[in-house]
JSON list of C-alpha atoms in Angstrom, two decimals:
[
{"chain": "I", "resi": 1, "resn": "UNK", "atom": "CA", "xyz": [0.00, 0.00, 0.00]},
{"chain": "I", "resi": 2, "resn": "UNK", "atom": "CA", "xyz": [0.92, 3.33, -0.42]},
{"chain": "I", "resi": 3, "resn": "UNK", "atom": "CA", "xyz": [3.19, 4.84, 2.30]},
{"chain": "I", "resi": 4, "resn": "UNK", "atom": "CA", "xyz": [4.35, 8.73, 4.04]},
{"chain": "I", "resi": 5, "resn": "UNK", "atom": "CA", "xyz": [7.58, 8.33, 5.19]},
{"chain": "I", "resi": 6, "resn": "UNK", "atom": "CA", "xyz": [8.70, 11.21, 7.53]},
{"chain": "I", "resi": 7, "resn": "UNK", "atom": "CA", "xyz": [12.26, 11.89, 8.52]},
{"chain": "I", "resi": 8, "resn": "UNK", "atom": "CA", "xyz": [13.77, 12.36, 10.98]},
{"chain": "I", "resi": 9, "resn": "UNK", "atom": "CA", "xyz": [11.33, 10.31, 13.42]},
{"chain": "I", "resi": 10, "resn": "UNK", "atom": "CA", "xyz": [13.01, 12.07, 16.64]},
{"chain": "I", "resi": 11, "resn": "UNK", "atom": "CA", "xyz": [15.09, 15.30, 16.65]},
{"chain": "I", "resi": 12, "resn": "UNK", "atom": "CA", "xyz": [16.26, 17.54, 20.05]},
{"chain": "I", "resi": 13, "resn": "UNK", "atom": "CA", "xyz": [17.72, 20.17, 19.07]},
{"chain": "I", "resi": 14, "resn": "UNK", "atom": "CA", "xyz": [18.83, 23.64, 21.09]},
{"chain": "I", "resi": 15, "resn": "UNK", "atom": "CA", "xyz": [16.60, 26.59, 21.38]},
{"chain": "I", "resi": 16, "resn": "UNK", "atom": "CA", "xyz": [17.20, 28.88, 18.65]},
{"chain": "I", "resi": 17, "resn": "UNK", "atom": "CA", "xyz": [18.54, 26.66, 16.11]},
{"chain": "I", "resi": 18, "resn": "UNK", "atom": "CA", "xyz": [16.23, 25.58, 13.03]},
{"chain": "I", "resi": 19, "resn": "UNK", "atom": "CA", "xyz": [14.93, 21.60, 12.44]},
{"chain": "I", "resi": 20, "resn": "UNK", "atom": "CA", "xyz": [13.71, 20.59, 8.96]},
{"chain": "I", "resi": 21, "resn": "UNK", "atom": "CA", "xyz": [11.65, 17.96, 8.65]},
{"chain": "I", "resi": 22, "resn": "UNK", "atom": "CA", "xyz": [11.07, 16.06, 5.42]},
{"chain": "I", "resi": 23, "resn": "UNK", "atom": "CA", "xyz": [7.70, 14.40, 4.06]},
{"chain": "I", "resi": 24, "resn": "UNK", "atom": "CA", "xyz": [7.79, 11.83, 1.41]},
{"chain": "I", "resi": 25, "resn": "UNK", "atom": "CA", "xyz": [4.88, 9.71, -0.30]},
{"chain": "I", "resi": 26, "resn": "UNK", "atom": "CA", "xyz": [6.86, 7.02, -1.34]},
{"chain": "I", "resi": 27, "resn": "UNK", "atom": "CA", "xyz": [4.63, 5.50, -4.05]},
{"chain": "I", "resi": 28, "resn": "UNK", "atom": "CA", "xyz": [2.51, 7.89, -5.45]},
{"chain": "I", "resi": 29, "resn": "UNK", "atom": "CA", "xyz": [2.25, 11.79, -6.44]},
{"chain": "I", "resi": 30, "resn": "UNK", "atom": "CA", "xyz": [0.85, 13.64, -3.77]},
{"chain": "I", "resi": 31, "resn": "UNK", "atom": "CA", "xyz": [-0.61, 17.44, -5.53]},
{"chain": "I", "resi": 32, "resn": "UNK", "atom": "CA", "xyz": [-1.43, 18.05, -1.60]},
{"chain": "I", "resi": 33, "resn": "UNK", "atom": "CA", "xyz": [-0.20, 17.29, 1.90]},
{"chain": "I", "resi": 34, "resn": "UNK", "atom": "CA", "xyz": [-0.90, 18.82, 5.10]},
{"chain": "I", "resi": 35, "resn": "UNK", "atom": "CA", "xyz": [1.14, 19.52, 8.01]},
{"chain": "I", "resi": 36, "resn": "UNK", "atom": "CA", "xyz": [-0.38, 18.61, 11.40]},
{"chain": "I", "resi": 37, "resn": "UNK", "atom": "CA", "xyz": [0.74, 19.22, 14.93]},
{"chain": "I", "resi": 38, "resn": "UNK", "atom": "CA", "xyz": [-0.32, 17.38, 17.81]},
{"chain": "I", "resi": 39, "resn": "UNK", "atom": "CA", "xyz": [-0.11, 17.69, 21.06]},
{"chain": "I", "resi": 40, "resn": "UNK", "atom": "CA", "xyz": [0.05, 15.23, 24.34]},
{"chain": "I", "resi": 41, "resn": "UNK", "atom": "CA", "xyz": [-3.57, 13.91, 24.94]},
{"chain": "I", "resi": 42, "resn": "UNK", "atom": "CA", "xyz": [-5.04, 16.37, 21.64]},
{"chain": "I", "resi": 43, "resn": "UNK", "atom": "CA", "xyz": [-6.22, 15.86, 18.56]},
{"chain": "I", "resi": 44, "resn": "UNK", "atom": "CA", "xyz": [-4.27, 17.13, 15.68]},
{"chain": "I", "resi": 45, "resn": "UNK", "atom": "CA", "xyz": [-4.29, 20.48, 14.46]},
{"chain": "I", "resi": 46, "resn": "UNK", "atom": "CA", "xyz": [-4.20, 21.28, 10.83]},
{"chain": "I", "resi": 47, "resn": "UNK", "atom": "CA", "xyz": [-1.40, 23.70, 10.32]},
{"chain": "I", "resi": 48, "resn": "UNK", "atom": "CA", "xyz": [-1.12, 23.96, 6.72]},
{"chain": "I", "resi": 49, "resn": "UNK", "atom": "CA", "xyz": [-1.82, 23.04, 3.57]},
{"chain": "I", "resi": 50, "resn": "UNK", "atom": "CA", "xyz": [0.65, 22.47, 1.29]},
{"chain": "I", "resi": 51, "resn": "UNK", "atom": "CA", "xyz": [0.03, 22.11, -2.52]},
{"chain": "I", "resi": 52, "resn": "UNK", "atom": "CA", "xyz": [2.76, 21.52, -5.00]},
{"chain": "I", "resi": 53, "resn": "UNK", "atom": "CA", "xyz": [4.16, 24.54, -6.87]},
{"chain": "I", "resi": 54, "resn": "UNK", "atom": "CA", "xyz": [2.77, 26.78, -5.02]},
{"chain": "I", "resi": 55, "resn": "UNK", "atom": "CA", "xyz": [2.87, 28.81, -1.72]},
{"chain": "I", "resi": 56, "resn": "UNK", "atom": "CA", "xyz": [1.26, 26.76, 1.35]},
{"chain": "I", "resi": 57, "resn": "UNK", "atom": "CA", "xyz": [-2.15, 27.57, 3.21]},
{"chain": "I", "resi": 58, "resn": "UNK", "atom": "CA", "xyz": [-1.92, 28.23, 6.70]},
{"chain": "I", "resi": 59, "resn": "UNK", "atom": "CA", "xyz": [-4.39, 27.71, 9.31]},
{"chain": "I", "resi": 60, "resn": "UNK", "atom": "CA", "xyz": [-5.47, 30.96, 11.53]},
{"chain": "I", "resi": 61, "resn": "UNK", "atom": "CA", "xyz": [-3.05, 31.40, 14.44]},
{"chain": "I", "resi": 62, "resn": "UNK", "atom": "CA", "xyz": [0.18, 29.73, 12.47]},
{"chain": "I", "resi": 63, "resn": "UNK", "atom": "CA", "xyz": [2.79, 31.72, 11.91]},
{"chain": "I", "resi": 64, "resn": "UNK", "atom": "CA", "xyz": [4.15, 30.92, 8.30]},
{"chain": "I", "resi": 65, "resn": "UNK", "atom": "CA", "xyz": [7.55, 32.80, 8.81]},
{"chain": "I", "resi": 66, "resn": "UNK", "atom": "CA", "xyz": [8.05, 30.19, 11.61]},
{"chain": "I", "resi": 67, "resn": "UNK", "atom": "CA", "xyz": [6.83, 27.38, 10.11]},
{"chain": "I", "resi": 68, "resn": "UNK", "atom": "CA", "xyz": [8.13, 27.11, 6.42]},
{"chain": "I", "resi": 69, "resn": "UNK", "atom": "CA", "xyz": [6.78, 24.58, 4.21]},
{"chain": "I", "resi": 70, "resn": "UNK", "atom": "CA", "xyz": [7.97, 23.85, 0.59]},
{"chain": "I", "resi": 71, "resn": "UNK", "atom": "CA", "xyz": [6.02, 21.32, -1.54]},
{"chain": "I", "resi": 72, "resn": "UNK", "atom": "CA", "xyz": [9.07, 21.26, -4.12]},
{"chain": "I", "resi": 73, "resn": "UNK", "atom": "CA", "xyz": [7.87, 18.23, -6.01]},
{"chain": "I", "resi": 74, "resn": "UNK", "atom": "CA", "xyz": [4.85, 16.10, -5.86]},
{"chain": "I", "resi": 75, "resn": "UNK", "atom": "CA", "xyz": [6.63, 13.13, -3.49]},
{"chain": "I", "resi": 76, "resn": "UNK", "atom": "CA", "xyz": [8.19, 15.92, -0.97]},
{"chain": "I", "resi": 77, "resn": "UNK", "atom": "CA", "xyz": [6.57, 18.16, 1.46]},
{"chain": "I", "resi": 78, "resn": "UNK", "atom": "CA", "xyz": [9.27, 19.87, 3.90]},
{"chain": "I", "resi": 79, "resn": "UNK", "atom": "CA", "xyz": [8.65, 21.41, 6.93]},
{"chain": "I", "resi": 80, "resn": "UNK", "atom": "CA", "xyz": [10.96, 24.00, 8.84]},
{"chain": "I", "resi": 81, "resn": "UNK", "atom": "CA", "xyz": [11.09, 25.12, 12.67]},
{"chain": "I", "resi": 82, "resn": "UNK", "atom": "CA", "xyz": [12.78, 28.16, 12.52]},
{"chain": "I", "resi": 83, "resn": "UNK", "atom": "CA", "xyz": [14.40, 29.61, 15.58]},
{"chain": "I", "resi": 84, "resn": "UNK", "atom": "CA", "xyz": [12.93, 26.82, 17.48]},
{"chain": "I", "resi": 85, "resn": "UNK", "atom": "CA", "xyz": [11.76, 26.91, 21.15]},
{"chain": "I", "resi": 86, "resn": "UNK", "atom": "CA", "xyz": [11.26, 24.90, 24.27]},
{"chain": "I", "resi": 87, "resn": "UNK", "atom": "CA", "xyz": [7.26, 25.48, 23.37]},
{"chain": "I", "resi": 88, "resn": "UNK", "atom": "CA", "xyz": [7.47, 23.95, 19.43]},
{"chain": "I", "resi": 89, "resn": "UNK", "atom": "CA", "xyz": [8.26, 20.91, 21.03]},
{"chain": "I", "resi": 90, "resn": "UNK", "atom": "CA", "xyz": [5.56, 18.73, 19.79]},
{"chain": "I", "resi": 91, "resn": "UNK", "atom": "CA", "xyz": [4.30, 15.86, 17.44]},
{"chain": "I", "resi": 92, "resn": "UNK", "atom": "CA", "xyz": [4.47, 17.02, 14.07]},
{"chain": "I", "resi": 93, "resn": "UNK", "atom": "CA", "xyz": [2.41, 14.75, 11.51]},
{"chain": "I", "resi": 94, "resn": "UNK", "atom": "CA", "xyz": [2.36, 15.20, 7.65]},
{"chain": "I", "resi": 95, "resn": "UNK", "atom": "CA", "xyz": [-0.23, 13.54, 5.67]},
{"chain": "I", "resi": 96, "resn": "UNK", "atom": "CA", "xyz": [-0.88, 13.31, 1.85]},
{"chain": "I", "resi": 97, "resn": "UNK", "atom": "CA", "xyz": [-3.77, 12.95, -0.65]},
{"chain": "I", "resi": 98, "resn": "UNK", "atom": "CA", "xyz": [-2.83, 10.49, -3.46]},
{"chain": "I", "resi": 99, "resn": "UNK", "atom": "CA", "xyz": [-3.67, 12.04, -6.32]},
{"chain": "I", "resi": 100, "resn": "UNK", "atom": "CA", "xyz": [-4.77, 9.12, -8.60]},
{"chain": "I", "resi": 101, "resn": "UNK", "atom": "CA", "xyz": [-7.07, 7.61, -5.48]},
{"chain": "I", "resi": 102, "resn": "UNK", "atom": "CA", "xyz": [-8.40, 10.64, -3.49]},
{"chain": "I", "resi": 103, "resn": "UNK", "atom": "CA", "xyz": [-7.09, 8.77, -0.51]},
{"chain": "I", "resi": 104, "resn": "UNK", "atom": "CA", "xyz": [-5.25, 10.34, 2.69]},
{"chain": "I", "resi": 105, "resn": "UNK", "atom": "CA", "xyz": [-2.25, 8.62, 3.98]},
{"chain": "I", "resi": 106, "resn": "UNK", "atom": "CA", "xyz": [-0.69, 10.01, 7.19]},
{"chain": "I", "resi": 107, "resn": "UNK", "atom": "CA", "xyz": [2.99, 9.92, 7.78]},
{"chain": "I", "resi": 108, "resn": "UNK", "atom": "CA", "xyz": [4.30, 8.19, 11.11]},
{"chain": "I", "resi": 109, "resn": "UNK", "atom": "CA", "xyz": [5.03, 11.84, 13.02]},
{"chain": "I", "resi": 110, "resn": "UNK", "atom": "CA", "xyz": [8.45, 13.58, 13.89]},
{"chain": "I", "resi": 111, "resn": "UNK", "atom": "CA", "xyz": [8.60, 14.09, 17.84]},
{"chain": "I", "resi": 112, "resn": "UNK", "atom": "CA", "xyz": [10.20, 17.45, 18.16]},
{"chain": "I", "resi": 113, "resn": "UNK", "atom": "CA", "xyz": [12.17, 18.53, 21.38]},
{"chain": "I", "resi": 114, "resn": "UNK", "atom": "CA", "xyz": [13.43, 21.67, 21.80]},
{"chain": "I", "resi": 115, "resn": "UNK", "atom": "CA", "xyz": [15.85, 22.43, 24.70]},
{"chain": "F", "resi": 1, "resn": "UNK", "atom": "CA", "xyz": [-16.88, 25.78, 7.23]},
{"chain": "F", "resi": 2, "resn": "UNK", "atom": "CA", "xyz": [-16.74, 22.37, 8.65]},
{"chain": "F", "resi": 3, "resn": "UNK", "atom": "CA", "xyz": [-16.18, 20.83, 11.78]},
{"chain": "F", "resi": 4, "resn": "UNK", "atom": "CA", "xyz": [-16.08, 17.70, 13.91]},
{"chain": "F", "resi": 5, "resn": "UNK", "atom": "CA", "xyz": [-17.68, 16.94, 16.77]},
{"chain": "F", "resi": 6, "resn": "UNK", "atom": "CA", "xyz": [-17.19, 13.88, 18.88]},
{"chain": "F", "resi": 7, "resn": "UNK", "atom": "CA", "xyz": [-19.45, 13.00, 22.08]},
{"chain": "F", "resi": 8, "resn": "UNK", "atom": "CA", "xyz": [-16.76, 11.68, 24.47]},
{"chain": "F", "resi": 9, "resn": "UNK", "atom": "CA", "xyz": [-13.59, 11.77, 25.20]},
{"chain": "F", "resi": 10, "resn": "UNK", "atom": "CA", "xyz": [-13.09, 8.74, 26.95]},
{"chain": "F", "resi": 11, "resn": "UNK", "atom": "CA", "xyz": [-15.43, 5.62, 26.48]},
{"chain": "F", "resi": 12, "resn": "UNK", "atom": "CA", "xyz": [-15.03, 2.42, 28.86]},
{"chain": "F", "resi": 13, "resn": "UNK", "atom": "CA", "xyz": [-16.33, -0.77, 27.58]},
{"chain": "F", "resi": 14, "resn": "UNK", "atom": "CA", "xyz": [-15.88, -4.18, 29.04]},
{"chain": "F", "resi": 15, "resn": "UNK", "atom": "CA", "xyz": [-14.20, -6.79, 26.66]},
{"chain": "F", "resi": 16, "resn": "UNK", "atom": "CA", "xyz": [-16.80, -8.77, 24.19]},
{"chain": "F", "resi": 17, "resn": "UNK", "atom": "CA", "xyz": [-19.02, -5.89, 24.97]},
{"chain": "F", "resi": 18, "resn": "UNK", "atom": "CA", "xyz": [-20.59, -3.22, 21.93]},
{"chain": "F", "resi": 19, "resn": "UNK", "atom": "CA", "xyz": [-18.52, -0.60, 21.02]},
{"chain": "F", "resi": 20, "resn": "UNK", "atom": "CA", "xyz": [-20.16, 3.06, 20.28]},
{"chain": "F", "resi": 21, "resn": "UNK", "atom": "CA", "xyz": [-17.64, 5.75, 19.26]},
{"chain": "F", "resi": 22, "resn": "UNK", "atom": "CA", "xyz": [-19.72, 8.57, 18.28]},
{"chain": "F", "resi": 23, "resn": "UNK", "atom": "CA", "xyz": [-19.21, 11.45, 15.83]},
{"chain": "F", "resi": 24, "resn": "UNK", "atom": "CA", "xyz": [-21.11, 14.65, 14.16]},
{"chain": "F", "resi": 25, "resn": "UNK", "atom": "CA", "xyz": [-19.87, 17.07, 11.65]},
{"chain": "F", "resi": 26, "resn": "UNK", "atom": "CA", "xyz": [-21.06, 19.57, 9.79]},
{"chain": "F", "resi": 27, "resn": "UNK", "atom": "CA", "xyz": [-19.83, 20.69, 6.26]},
{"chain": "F", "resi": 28, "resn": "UNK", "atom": "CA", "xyz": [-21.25, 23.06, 3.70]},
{"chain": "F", "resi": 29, "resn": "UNK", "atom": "CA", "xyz": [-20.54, 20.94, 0.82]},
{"chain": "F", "resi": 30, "resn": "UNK", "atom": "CA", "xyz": [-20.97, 16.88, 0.44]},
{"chain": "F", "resi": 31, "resn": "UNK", "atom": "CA", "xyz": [-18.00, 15.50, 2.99]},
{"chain": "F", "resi": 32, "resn": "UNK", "atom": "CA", "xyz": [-15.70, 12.69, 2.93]},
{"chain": "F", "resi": 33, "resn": "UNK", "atom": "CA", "xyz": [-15.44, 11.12, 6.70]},
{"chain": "F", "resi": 34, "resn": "UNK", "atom": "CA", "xyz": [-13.32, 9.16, 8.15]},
{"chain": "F", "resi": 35, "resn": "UNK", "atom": "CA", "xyz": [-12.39, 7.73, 11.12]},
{"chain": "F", "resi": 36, "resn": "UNK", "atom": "CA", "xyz": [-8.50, 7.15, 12.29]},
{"chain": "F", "resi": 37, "resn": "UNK", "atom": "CA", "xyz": [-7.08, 5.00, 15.35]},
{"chain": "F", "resi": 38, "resn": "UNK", "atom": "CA", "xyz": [-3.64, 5.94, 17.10]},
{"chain": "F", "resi": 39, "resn": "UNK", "atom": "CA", "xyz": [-1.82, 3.59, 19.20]},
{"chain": "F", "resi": 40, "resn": "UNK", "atom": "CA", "xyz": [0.51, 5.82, 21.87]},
{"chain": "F", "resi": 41, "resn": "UNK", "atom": "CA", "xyz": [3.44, 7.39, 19.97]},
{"chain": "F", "resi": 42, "resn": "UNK", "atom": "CA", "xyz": [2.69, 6.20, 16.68]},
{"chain": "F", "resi": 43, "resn": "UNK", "atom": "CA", "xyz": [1.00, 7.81, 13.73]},
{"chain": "F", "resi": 44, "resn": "UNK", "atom": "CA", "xyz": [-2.51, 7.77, 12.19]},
{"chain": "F", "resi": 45, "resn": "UNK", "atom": "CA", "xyz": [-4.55, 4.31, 10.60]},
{"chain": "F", "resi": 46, "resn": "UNK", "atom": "CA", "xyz": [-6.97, 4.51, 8.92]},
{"chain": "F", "resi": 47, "resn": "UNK", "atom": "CA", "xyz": [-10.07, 2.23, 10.05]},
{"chain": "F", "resi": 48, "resn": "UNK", "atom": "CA", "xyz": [-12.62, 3.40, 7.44]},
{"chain": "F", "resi": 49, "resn": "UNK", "atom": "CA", "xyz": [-13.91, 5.81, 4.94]},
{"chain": "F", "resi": 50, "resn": "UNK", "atom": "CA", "xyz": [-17.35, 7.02, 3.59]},
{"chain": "F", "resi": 51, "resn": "UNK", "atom": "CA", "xyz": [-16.31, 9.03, -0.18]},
{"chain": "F", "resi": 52, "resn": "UNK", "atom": "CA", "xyz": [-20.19, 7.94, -1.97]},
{"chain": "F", "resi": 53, "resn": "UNK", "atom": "CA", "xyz": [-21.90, 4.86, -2.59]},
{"chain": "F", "resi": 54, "resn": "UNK", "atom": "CA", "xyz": [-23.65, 2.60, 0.60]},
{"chain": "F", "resi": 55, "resn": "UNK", "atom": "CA", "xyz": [-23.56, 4.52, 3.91]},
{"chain": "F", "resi": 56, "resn": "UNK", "atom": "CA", "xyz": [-22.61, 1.92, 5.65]},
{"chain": "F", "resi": 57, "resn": "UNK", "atom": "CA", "xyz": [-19.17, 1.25, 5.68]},
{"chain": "F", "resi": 58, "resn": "UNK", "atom": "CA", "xyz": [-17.04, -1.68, 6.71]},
{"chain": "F", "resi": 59, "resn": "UNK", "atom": "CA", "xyz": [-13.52, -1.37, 7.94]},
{"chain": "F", "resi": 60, "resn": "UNK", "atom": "CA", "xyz": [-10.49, -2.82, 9.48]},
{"chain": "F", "resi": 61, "resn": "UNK", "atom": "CA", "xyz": [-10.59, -5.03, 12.75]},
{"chain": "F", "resi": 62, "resn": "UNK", "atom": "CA", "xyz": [-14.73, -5.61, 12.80]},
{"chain": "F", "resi": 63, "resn": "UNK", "atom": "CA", "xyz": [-15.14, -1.97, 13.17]},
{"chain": "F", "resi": 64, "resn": "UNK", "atom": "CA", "xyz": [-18.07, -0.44, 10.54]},
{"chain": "F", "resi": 65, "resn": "UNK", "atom": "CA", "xyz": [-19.52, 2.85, 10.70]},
{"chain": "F", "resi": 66, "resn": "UNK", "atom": "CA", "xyz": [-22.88, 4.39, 8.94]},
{"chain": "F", "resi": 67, "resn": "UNK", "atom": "CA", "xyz": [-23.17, 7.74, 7.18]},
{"chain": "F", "resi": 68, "resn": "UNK", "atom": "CA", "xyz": [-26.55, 9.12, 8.26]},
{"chain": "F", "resi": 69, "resn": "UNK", "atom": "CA", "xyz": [-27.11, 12.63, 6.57]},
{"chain": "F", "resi": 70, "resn": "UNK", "atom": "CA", "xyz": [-29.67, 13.59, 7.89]},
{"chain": "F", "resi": 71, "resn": "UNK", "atom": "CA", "xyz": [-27.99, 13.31, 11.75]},
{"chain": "F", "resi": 72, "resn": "UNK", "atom": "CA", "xyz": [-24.92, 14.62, 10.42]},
{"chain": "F", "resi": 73, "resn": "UNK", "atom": "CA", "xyz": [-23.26, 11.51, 12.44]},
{"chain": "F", "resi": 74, "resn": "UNK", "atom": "CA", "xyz": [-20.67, 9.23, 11.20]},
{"chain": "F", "resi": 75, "resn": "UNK", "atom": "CA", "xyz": [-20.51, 7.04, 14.39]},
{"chain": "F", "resi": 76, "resn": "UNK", "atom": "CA", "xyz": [-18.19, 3.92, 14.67]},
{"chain": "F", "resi": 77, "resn": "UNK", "atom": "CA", "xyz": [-19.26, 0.85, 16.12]},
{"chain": "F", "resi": 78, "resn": "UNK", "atom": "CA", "xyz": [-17.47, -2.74, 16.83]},
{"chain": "F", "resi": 79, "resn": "UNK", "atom": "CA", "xyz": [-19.62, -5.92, 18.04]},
{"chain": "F", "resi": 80, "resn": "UNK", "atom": "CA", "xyz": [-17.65, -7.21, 20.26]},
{"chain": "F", "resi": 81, "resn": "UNK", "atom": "CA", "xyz": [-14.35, -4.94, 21.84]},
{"chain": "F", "resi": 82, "resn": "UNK", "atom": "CA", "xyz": [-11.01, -6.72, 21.77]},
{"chain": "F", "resi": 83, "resn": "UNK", "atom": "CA", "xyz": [-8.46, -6.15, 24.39]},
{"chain": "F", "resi": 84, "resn": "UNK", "atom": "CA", "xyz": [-6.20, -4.76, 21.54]},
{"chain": "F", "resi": 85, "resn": "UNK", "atom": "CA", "xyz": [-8.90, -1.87, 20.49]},
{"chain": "F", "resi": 86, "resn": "UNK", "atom": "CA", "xyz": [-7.77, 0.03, 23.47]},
{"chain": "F", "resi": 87, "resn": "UNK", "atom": "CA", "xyz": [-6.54, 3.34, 21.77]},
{"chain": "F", "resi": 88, "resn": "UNK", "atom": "CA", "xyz": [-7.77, 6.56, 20.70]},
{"chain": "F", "resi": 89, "resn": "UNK", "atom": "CA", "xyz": [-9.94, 7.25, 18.09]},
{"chain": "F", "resi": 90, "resn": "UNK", "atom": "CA", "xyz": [-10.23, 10.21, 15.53]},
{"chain": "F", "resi": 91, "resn": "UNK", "atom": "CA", "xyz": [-13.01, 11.18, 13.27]},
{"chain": "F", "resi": 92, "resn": "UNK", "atom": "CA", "xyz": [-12.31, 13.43, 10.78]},
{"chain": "F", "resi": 93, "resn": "UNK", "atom": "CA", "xyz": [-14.19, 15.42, 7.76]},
{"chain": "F", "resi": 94, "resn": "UNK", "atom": "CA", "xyz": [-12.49, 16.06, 4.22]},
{"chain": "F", "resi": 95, "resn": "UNK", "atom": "CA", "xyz": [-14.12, 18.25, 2.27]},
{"chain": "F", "resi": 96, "resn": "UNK", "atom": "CA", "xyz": [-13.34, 21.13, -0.40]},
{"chain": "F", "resi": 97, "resn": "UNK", "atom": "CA", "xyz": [-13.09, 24.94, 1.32]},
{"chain": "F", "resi": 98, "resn": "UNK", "atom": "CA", "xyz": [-11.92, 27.72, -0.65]},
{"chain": "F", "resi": 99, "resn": "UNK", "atom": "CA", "xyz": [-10.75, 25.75, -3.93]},
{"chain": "F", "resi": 100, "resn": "UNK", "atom": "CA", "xyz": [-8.63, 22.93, -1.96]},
{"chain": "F", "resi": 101, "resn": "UNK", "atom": "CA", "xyz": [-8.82, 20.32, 0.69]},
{"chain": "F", "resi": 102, "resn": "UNK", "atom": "CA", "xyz": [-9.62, 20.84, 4.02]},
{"chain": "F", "resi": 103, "resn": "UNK", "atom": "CA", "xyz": [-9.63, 17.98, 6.75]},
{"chain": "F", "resi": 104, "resn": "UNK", "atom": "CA", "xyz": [-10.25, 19.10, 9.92]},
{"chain": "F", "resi": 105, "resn": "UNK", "atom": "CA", "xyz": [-10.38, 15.69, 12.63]},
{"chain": "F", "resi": 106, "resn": "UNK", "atom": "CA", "xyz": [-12.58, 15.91, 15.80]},
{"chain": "F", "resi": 107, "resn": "UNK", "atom": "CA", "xyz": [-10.58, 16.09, 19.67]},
{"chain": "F", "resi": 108, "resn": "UNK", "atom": "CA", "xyz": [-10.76, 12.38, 19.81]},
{"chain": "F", "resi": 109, "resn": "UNK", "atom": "CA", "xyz": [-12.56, 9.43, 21.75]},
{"chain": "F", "resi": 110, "resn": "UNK", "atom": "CA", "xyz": [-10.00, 7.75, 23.95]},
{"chain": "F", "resi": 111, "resn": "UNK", "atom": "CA", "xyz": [-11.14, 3.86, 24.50]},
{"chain": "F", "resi": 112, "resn": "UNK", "atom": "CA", "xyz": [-10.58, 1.52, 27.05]},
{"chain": "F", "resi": 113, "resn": "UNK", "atom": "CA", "xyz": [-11.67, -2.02, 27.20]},
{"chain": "F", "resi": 114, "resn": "UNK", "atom": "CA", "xyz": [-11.62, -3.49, 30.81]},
{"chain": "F", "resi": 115, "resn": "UNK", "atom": "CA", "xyz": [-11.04, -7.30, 30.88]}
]
């Protein structure tokens, strides 16, 4: 079946510094993906929406200087924490819409810890 | 606008007893729904989807759930809860906003099955 890898799976990282993390469909062309965040004991929350070639969709309340996302092809979706702190730490979650199928496949999450 | 509702946000059941996860939403145009389980610190899987066709809609693991428009509910439902079902339980609405795709998932339905 078709698959979202995410990488890396874990990342700590300083406060201040900046963590990329990559989104990948591995099998199919994704034309959109969304970037979730999740906190302990929450549901997720939709930060953006990225589609392919173009600039991403953010939710109210997400600040898209912050949180960069480039959808520079239609397998990879990147996300980047910029000048990351203690309270980004959190369970990010990408997910993509298979093009061919209309079906959502979620990635397997990136636990963020900033220090 | 849409958004998820879901009665519940944690639901005891005894083992070999009914399962009833429940779930309303509300869209302005014809929805996709789905519901998602999460096992503790993984990602999303998806149990089952309702795109068009018969409203009632068999997934993984026993579980089925039944479209009913006019309710606006998409709840989940398993005959008989395994040990293994303990987890928590998203429901979530896909549906066009603003020329792309929007999914926005309910705050989740945390189950436990006592033995």
């Amino acid at each position: 079946g078709a698959v979202v890898s995410q990488h890396p799976s874990r990342v700590i990282c300083k406060s201040g510094t900046s963590v990329k993390i990559e989104c990948r469909s591995l099998d199919f062309q994704a034309t959109t993906m969304f970037w979730y965040r999740q906190f302990p004991k929450q549901s997720l929350m939709l930060m953006a929406t990225s589609n392919e070639g173009s600039k991403a969709t953010y939710e109210q309340g997400v600040e898209k200087d912050k949180f960069l996302i480039n959808h520079a092809s239609l397998t990879l979706s990147t996300l980047t924490v910029t000048s990351a702190h203690p309270e980004d730490s959190s369970f990010y979650i990408c997910s993509a819409i298979d093009r061919g199928s209309e079906t959502q496949y979620f990635g397997p999450g990136t636990r963020l810890l900033v220090l | 606008a849409q958004s998820v509702t879901q009665l519940g946000s944690h639901v005891s059941v005894s083992e070999g007893a009914l399962v009833l996860l429940r779930c309303n939403y509300s869209s302005s145009v014809p929805p996709y729904l789905f519901w998602y389980v999460q096992y503790p610190n993984q990602g999303l899987q998806l149990l089952l989807k309702y795109t068009t066709g018969a409203t009632l809609v068999k997934g993984i693991n026993g579980f089925e759930a039944e479209f009913k428009k006019s309710e606006t509910s998409f709840h989940l439902t398993k005959p008989s809860a395994h040990m293994s079902d303990a987890a928590e339980y998203f429901c979530a609405v896909r549906a066009y906003s603003g020329g792309y795709q929007k999914v926005t998932f309910g705050t989740g339905t945390k189950l436990q099955v006592i033995p």
